[in-house]
PDB file of C-alpha atoms in Angstrom:
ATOM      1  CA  UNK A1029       0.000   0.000   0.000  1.00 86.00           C
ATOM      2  CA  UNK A1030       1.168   3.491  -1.153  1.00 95.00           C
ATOM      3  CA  UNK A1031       1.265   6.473   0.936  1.00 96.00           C
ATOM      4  CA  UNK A1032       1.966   8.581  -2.141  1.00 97.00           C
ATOM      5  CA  UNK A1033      -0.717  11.356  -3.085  1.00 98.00           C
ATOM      6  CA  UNK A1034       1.619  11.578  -6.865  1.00 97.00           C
ATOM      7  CA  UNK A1035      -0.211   7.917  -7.249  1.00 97.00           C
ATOM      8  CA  UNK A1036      -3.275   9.489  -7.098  1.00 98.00           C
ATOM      9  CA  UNK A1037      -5.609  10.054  -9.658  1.00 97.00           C
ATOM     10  CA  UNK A1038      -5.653  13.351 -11.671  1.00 97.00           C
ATOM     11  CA  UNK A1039      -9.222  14.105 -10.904  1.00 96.00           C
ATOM     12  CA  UNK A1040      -8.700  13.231  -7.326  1.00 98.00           C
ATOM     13  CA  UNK A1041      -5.370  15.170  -6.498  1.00 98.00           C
ATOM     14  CA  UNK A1042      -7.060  18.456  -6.608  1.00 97.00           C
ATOM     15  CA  UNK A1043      -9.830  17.371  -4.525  1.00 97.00           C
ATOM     16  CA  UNK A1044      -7.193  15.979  -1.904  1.00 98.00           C
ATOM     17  CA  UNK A1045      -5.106  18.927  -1.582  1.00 98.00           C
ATOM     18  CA  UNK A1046      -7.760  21.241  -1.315  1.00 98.00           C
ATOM     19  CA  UNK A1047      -9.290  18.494   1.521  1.00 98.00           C
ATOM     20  CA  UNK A1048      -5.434  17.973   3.349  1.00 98.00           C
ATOM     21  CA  UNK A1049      -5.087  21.932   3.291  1.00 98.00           C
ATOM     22  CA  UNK A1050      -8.598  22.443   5.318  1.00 98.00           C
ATOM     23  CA  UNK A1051      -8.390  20.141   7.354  1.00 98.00           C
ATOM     24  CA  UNK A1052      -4.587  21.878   8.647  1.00 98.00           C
ATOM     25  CA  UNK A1053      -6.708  25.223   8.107  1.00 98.00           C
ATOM     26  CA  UNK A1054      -8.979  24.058  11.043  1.00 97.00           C
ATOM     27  CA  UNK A1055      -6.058  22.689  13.472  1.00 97.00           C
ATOM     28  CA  UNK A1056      -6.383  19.369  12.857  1.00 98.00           C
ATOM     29  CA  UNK A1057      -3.632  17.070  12.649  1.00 98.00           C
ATOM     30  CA  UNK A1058      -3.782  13.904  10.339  1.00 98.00           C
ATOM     31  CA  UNK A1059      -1.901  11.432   8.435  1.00 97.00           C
ATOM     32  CA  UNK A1060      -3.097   9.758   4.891  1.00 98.00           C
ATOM     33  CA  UNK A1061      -2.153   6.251   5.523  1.00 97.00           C
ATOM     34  CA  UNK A1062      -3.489   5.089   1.967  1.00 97.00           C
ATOM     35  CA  UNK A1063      -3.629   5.708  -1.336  1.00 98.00           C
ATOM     36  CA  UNK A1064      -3.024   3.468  -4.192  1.00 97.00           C
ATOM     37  CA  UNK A1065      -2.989  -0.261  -3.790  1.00 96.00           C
ATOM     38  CA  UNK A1066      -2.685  -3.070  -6.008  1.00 96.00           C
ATOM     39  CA  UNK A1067      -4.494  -6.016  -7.018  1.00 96.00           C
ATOM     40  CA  UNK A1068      -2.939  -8.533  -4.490  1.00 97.00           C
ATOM     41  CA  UNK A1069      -2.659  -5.928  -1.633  1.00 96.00           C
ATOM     42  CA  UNK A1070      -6.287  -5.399  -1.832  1.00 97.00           C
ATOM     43  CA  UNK A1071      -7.078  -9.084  -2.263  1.00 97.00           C
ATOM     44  CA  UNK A1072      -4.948  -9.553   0.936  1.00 97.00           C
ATOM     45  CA  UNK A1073      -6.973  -7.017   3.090  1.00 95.00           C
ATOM     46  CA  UNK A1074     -10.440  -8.670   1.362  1.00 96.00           C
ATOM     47  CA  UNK A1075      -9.466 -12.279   2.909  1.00 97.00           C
ATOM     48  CA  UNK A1076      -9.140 -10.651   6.276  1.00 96.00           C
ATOM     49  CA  UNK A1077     -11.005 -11.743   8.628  1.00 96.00           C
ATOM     50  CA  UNK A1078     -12.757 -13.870   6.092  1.00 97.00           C
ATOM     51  CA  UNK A1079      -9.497 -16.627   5.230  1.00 96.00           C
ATOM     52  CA  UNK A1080      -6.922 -14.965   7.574  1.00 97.00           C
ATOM     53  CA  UNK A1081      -7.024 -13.497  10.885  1.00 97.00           C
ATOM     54  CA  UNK A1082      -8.164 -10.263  11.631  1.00 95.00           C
ATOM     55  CA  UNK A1083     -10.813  -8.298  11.814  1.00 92.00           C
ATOM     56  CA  UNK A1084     -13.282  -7.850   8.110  1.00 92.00           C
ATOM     57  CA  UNK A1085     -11.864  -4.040   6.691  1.00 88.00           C
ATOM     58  CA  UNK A1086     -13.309  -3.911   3.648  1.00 91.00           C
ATOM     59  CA  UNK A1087     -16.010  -5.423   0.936  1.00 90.00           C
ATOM     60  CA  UNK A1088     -13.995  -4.953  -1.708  1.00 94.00           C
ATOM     61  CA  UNK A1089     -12.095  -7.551  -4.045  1.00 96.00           C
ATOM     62  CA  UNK A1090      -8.894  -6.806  -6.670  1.00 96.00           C
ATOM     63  CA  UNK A1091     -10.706  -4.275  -9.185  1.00 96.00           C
ATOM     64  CA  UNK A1092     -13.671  -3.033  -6.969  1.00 96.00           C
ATOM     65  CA  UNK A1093     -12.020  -0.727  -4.850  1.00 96.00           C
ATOM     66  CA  UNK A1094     -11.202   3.169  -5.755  1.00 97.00           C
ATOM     67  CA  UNK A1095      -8.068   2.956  -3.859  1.00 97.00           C
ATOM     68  CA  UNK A1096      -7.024   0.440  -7.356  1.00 97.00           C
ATOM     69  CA  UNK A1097      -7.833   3.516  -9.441  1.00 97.00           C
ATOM     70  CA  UNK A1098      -6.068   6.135  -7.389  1.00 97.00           C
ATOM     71  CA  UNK A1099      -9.247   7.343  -6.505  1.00 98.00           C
ATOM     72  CA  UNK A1100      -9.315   7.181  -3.196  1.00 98.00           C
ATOM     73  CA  UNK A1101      -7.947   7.812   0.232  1.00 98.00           C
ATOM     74  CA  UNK A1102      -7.744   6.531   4.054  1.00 97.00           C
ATOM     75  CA  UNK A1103      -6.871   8.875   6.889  1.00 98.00           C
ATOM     76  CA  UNK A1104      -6.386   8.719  10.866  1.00 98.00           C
ATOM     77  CA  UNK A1105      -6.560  12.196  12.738  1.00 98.00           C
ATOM     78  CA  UNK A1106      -3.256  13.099  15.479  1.00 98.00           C
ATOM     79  CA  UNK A1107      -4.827  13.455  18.923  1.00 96.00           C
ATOM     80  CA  UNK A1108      -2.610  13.873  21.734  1.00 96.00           C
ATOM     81  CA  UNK A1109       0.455  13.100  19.817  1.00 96.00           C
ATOM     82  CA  UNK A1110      -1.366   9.461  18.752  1.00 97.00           C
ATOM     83  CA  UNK A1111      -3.445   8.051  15.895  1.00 98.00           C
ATOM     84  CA  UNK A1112      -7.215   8.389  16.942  1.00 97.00           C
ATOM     85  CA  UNK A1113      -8.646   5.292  15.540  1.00 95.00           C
ATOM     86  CA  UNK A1114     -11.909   5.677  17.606  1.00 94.00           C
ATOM     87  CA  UNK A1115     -14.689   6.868  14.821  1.00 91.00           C
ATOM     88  CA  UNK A1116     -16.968   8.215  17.648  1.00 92.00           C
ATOM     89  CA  UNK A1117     -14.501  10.906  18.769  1.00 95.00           C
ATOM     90  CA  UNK A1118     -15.534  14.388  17.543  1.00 95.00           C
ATOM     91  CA  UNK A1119     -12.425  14.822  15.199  1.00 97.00           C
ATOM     92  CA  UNK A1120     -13.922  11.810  12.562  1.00 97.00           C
ATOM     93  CA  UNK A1121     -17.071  14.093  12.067  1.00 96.00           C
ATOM     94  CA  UNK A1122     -15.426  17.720  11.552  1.00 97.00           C
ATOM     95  CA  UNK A1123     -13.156  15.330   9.269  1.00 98.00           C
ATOM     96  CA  UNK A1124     -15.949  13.643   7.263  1.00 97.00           C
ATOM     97  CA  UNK A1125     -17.576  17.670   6.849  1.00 97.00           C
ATOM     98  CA  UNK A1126     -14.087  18.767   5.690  1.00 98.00           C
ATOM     99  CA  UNK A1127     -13.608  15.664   2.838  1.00 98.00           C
ATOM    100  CA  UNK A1128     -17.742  16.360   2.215  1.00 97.00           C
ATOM    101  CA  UNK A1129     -17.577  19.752   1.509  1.00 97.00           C
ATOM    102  CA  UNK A1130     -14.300  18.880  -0.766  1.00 97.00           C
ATOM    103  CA  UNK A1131     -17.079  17.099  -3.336  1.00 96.00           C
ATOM    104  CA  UNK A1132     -15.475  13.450  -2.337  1.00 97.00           C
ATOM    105  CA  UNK A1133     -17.660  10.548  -0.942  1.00 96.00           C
ATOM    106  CA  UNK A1134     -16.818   9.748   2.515  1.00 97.00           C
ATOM    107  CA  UNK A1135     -17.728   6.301   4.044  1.00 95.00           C
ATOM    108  CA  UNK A1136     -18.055   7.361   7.537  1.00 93.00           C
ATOM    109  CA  UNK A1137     -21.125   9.272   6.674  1.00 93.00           C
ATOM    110  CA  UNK A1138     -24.623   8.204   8.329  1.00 89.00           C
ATOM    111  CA  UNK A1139     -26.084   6.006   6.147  1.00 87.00           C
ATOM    112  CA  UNK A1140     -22.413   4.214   4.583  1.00 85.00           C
ATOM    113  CA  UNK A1141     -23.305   0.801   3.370  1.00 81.00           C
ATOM    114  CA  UNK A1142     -19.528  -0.576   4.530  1.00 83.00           C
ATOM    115  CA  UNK A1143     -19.066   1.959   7.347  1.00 88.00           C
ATOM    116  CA  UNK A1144     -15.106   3.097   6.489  1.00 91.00           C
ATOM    117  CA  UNK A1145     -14.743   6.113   8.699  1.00 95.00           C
ATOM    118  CA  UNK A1146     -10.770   6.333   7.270  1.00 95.00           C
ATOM    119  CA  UNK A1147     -12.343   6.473   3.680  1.00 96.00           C
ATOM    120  CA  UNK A1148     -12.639   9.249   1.439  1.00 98.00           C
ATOM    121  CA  UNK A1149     -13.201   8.708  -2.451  1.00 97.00           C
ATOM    122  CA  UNK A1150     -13.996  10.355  -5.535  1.00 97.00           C
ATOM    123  CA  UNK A1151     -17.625  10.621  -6.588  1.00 95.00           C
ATOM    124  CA  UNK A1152     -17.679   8.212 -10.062  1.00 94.00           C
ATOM    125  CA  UNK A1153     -14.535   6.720  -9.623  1.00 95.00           C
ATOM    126  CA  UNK A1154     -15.871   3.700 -11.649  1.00 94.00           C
ATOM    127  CA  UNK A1155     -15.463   5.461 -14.706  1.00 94.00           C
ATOM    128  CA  UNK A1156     -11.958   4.925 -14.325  1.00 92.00           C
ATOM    129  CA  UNK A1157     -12.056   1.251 -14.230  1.00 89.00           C
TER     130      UNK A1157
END
């Protein structure tokens, strides 16, 4: 898995930098932990918790994710000098508004089919399939 926002899809970038750059506007410490992955590295994180331990992250197989395209992103918020996995605290929402108000999908919204708090995409990513 790529941390690399040049992997990114030219449609997306813009969308991204104008989300990374409000959300350090507002205070807010984060990290993007993903951006493009492969075929195998998403088939990988697909047989977790299904065909290897762990807990079940996504619903997506090789070719159905955006992250395949470059067209998406996953991101964890700083607090207290640590990674704030918990998608109740406060931080995930004024995140989600931030990525929202960007124009990109995010899966932590109320409502998400696959709740994916982390996961931010572009809106018709599919046509880049």
């Amino acid at each position: 898995m790529s941390r690399d926002l040049n992997l990114l899809n030219s449609d997306f970038r813009p969308q991204v930098d104008k989300f990374l750059a409000a959300v350090k506007a507002r205070g807010i410490d984060m990290i993007v932990t993903c951006t493009y992955r492969d075929g195998d590295e998403q088939d990988a994180l697909y047989a977790q918790g299904r065909t290897t331990p762990g807990h079940i992250v996504t619903n997506a197989k090789a070719g159905q994710s955006a992250h395949n395209y470059g067209c998406a992103i996953d991101v964890v918020p700083i607090v207290n000098g640590k990674c704030c996995w918990d998608d109740k605290a406060d931080v995930w929402q004024q995140i989600g508004q931030i990525g929202q108000s960007c124009g990109m999908v995010w899966y932590g919204a109320p409502g998400a089919a696959f709740p994916e708090t982390p996961h931010f995409q572009l809106t018709n990513w599919e046509k880049f399939r």
